[in-house]
Coordinates of C-alpha atoms and ligand atoms in Angstrom, one line a residue:
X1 CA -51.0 70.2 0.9
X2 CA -49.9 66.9 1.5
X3 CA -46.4 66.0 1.4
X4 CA -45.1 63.3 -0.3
X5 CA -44.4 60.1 0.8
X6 CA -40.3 59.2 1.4
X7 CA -38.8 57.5 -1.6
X8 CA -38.8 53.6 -0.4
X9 CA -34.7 53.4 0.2
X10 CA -33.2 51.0 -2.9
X11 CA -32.8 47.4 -2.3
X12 CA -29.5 45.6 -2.5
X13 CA -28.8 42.1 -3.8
X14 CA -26.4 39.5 -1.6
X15 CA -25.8 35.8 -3.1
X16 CA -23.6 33.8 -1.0
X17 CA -23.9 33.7 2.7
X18 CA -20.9 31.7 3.5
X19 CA -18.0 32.5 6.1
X20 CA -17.1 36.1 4.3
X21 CA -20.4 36.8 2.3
X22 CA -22.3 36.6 5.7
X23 CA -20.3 38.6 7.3
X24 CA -19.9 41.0 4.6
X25 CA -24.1 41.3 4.2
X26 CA -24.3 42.3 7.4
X27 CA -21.6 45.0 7.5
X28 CA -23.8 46.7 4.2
X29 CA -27.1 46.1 6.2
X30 CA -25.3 47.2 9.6
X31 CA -25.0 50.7 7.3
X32 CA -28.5 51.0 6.3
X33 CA -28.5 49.2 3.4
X34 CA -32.1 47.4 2.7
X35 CA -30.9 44.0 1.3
X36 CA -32.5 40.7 -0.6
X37 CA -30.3 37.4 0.0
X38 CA -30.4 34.2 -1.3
X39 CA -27.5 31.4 -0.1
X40 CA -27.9 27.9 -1.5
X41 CA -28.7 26.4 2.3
X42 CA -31.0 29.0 3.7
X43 CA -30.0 28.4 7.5
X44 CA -26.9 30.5 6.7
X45 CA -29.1 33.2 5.8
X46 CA -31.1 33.4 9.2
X47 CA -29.3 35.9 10.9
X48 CA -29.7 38.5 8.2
X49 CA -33.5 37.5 8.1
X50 CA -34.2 38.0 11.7
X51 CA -31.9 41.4 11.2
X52 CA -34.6 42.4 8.4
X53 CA -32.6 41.5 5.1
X54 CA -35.2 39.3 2.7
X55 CA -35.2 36.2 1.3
X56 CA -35.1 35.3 -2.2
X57 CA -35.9 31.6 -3.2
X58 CA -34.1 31.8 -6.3
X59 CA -31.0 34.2 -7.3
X60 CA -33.5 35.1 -10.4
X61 CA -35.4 36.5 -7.4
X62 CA -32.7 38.4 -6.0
X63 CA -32.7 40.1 -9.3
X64 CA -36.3 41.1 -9.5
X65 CA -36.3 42.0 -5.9
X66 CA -33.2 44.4 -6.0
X67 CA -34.6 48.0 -7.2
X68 CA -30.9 49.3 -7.0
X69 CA -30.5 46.3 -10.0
X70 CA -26.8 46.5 -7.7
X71 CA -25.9 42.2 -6.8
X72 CA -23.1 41.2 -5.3
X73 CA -21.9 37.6 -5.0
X74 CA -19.5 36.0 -3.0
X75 CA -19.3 32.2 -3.6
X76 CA -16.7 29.5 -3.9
X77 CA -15.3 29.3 -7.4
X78 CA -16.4 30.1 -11.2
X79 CA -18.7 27.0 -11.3
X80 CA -20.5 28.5 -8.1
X81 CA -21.0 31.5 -10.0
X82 CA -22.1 30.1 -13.0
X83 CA -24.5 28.2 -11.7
X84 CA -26.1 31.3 -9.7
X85 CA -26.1 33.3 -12.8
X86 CA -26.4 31.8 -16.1
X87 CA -28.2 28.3 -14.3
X88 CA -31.9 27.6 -13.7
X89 CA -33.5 30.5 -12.2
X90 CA -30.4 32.7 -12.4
X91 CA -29.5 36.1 -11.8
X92 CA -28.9 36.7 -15.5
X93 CA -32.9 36.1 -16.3
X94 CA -33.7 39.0 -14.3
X95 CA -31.3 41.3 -13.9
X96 CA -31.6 43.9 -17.5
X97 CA -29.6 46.6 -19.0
X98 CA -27.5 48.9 -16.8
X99 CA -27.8 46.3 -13.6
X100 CA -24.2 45.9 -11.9
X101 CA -22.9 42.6 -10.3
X102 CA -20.1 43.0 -7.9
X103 CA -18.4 39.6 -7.3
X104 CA -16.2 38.7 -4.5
X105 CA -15.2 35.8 -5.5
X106 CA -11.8 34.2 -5.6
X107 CA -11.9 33.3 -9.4
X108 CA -9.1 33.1 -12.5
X109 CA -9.1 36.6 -14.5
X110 CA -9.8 34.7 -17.5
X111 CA -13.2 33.5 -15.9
X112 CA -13.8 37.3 -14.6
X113 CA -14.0 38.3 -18.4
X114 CA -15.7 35.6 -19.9
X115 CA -18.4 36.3 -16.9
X116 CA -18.7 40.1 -17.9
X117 CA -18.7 38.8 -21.4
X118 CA -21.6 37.1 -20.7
X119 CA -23.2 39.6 -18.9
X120 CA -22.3 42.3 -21.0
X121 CA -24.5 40.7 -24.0
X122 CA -27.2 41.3 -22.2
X123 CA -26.1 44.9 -21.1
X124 CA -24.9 43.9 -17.5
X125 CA -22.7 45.6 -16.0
X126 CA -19.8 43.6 -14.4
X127 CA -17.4 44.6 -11.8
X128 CA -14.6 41.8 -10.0
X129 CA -13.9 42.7 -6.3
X130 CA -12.2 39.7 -4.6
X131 CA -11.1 40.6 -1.3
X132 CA -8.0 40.3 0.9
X133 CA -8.1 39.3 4.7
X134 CA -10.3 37.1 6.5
X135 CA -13.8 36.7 8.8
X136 CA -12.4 38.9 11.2
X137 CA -12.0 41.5 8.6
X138 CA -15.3 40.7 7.0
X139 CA -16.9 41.2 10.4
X140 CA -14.5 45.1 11.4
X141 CA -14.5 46.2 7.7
X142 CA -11.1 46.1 7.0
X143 CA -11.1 43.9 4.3
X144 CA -8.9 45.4 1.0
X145 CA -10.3 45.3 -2.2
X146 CA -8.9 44.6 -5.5
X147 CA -11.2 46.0 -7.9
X148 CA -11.6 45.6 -11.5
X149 CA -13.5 47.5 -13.7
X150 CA -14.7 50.3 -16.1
X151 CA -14.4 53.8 -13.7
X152 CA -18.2 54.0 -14.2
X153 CA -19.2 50.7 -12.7
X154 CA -16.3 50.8 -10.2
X155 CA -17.5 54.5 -8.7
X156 CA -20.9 53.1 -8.4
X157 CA -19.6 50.2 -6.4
X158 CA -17.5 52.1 -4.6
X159 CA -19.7 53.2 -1.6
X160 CA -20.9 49.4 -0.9
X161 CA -17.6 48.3 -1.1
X162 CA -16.4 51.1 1.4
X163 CA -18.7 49.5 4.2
X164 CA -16.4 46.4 4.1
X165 CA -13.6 47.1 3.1
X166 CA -10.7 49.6 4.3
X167 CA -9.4 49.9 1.2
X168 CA -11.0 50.1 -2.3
X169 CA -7.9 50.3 -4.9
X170 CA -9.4 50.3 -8.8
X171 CA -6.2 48.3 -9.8
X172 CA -7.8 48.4 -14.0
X173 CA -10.1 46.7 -16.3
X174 CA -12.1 43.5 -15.4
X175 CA -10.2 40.2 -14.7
X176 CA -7.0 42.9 -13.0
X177 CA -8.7 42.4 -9.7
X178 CA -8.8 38.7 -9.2
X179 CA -5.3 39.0 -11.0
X180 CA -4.2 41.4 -8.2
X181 CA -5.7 39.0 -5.5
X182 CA -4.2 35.8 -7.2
X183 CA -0.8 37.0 -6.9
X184 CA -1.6 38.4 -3.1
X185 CA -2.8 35.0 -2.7
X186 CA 0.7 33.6 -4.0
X187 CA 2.5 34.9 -0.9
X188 CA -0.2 34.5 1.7
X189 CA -0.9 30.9 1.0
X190 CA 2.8 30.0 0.4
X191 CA 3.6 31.6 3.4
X192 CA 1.7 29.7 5.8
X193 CA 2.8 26.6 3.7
X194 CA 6.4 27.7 4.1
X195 CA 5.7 28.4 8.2
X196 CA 4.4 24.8 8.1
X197 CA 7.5 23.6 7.0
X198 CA 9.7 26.0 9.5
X199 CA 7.4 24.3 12.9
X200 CA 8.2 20.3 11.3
X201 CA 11.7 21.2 10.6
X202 CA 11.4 22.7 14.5
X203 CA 10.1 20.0 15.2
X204 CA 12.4 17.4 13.7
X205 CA 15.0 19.3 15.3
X206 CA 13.9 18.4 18.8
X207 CA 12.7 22.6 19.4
X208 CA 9.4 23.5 21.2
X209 CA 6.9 24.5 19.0
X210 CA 5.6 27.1 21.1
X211 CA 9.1 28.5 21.8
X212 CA 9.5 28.2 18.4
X213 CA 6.7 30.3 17.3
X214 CA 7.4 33.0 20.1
X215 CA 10.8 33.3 18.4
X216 CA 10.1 33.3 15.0
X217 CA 7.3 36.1 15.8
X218 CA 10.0 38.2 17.3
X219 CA 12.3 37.7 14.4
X220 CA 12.9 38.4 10.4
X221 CA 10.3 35.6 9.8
X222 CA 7.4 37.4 11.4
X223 CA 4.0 38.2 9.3
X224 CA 0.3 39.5 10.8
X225 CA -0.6 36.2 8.7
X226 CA 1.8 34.2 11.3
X227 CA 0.5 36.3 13.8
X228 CA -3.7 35.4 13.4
X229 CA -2.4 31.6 13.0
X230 CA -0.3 31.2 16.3
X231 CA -3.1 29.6 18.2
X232 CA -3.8 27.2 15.6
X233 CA 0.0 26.8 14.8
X234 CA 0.7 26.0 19.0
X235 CA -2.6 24.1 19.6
X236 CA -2.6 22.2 15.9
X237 CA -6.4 23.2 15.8
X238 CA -7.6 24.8 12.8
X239 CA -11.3 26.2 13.1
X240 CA -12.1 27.2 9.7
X241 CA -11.7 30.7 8.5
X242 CA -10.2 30.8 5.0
X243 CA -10.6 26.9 4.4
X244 CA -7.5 24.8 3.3
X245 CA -9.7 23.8 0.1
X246 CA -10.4 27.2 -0.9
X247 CA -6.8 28.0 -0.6
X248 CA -5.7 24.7 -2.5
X249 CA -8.3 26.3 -5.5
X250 CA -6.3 29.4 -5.2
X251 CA -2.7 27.8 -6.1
X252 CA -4.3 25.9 -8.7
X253 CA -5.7 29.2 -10.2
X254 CA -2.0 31.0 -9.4
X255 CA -0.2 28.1 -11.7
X256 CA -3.1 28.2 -14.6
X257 CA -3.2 31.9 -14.5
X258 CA 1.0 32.3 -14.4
X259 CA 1.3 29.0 -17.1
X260 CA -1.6 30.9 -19.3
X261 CA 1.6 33.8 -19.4
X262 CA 4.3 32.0 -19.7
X263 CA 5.7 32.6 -16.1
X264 CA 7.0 30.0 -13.3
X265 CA 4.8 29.6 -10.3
X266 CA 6.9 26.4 -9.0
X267 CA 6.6 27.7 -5.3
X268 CA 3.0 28.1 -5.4
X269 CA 2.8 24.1 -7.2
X270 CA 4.9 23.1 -4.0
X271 CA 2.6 24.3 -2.0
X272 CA -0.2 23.8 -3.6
X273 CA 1.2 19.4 -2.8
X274 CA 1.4 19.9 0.5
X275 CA -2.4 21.1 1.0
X276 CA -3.3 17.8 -1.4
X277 CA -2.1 15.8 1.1
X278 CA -4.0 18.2 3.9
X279 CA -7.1 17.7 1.9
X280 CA -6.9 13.6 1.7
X281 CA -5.7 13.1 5.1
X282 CA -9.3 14.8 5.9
X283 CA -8.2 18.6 6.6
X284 CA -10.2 20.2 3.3
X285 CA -12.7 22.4 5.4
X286 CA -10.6 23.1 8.3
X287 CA -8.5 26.3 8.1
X288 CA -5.4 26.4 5.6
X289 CA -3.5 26.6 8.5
X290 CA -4.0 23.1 8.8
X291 CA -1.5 23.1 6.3
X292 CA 1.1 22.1 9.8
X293 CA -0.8 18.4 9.7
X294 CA 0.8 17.3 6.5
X295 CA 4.2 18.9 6.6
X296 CA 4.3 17.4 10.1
X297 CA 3.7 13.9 8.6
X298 CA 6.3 14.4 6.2
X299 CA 9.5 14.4 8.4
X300 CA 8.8 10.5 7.9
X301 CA 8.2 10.6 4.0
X302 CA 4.7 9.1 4.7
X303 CA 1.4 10.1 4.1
X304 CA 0.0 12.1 6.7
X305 CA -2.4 9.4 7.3
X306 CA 0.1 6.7 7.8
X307 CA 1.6 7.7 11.6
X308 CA 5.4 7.4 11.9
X309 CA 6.5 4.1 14.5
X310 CA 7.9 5.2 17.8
X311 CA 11.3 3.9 17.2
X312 CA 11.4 6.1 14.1
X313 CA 14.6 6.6 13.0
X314 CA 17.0 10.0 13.3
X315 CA 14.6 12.6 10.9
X316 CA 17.8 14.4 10.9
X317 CA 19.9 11.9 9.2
X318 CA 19.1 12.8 5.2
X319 CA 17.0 10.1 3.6
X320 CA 18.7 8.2 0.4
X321 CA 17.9 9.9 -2.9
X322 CA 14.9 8.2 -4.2
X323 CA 15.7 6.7 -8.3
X324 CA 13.1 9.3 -9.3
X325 CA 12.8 10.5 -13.1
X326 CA 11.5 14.0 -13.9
X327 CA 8.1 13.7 -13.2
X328 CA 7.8 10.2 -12.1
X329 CA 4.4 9.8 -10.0
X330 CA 6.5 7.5 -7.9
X331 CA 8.4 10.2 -6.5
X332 CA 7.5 11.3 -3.1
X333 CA 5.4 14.3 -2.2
X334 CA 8.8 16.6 -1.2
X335 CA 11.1 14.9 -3.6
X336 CA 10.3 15.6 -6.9
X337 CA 12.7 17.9 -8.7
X338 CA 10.2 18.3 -11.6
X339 CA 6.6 19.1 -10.7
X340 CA 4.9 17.8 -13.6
X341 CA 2.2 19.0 -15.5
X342 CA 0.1 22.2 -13.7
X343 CA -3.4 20.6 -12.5
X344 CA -6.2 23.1 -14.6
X345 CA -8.4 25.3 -12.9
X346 CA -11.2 23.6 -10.7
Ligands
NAP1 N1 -12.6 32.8 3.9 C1 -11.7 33.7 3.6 O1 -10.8 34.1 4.4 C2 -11.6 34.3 2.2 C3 -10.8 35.5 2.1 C4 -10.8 36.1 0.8 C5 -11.4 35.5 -0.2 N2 -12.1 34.4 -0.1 C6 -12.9 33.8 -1.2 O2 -14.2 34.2 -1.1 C7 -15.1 33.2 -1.6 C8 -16.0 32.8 -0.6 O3 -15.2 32.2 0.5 P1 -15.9 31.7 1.8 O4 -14.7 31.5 2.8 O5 -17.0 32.5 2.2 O6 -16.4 30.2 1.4 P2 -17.6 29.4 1.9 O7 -17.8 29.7 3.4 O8 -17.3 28.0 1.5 O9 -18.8 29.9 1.1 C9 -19.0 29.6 -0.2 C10 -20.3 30.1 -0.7 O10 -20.6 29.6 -2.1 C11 -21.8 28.9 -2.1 N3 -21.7 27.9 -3.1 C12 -20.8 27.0 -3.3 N4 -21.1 26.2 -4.3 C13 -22.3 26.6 -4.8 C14 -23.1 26.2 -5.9 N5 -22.7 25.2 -6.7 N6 -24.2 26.9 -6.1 C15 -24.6 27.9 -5.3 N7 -23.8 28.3 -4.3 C16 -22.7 27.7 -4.0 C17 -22.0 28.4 -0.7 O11 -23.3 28.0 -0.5 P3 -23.7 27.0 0.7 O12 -23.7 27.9 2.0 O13 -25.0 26.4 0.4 O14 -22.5 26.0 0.8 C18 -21.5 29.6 0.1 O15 -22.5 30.6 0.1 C19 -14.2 32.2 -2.2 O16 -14.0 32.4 -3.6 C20 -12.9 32.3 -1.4 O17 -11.8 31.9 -2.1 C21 -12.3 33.8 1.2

């Protein structure tokens, strides 16, 4: 009597191969997963292909291709996603009743439901699952996630997630878990901002920035954030990990999502000017760290693209107080004691 044949093992669908969805691929291939992945610019994807994931021309592809009918995403923003499932050729056209996306995704909670609303007409199943820490923790499976979700969909994510991720905490219903990682994102991006600010005041103050760091890592102020950005911080070079435009998306999303409920994100606006000016003095795709460029270049009140003279005068001495109105555009980036209106979402 023959026996028969092992059951082929179920595919897995990856859309998204950039600095954490590659990463994160490879950590559910690395644990036997068989995976089909599609990224927008295929090179991304080449590793994974020469590792034995396949490739998908299309994300409607992925769909077909994925016998678990499980996806994950990870891209940059709602319009990303979108695009990969509702545009030509997306997910949505192939993916049927009882399929499950899982998306990584930094996005507002209000775009997390309107997604699974989507989805859910046609009887897909929709869980959120952005992710807290970096590449590093992409790559050693330590990310956390923030999960949201029905239990169902959540306990049959729950395994994939577990290859990348530390922690897995079901925080509630869809849209809770890119709430969750909004207001993580609240402190972590604010905090580098505020550091940024610390090293220029340092600065300013005629301190050594190095010393300065060692110190400040040895004292109340310290953070593992602080920590993973010293060597960016002392050498003022910012190799991309979370980039400074993704994090500038993020504080937008933090004010819209804390306007849309009537609460005051006025730290997170403040630093969500500082990376503006890191984004048009050229530092968009380098690491949010970068953030240091900018509030260096403001101990002159200049742009950071306009270098302070030599003879500059005393940055201690307190500049006059500019004739600004509440909101008047001609204020200057740090002296504006009304922010304005929130920018929306991206
Ligand atoms: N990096 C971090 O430390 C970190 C940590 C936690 C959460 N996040 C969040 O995770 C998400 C991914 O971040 P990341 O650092 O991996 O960003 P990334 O390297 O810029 O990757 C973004 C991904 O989205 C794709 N994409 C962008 N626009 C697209 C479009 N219009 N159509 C199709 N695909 C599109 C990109 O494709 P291409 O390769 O073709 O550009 C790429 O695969 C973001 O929401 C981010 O906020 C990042």
């Amino acid at each position: 009597m023959s026996t028969p044949a092992p059951a082929a093992p179920e595919v897995i669908g990856f859309i998204g191969l950039g600095m954490m969805g590659a990463p994160i691929a490879e950590r559910l291939r690395a644990a036997g997963h068989s995976l089909v992945v599609h990224n927008r610019t295929r090179s991304k994807a080449e590793p994974l292909l020469a590792a034995g994931a396949r490739w998908a021309f299309a994300p409607k592809d992925v769909g077909r291709e994925a016998t678990s009918k499980l996806v994950f995403t990870s891209l940059s923003d709602a319009k990303a996603l979108d695009r990969v499932l509702f545009g030509r050729r997306g997910l949505a056209e192939s993916l049927g009743p009882g399929a499950l996306v899982v998306d990584l995704s930094t996005i507002a909670p209000a775009e997390s439901r309107s997604v699974a609303d989507r989805l859910g007409a046609r009887g897909i199943h929709f869980v959120d699952g952005p992710l807290g820490g970096s590449v590093e923790a992409a790559r050693n499976g330590r990310l956390l996630a923030f999960v949201g979700g029905s239990d169902e969909d959540v306990a049959r994510a729950r395994p994939f997630l577990a290859s990348f991720a530390r922690r897995v905490e079901h925080v509630g219903p869809v849209g809770a878990g890119t709430a969750m990682k909004l207001v993580n994102n609240l402190l972590t991006v604010t905090y580098v901002a505020a550091a940024a600010e610390a090293l220029s005041l340092a600065e300013g103050l005629g301190l050594d920035r190095r010393r300065a760091i060692d110190l400040l890592l040895d004292g109340g102020g310290y953070s593992r954030l602080f920590e993973q950005k010293r060597i960016a911080f002392e050498e003022r070079r910012y190799p991309a990990q979370f980039q400074l435009r993704l994090a500038d998306k993020d504080l937008r999303l933090i004010a819209a999502a804390a306007r849309s409920v009537g609460r005051d994100a006025r730290i997170a606006r403040e630093a969500e000017r500082l990376l503006r000016e890191g984004i048009r003095a050229g530092f968009g795709g380098d690491d949010f760290a970068a953030a240091l460029e900018p509030a260096l270049a403001r101990r002159a009140h200049r742009p950071v693209d306009d270098p302070a003279p030599a003879n500059e005068p005393n940055p201690v001495a307190p500049p006059p107080d500019p004739p600004s109105t509440p909101g008047d555009p001609a204020a200057g980036p740090n002296e504006t004691p009304d922010l304005g209106p929130d920018p929306g979402p991206p």
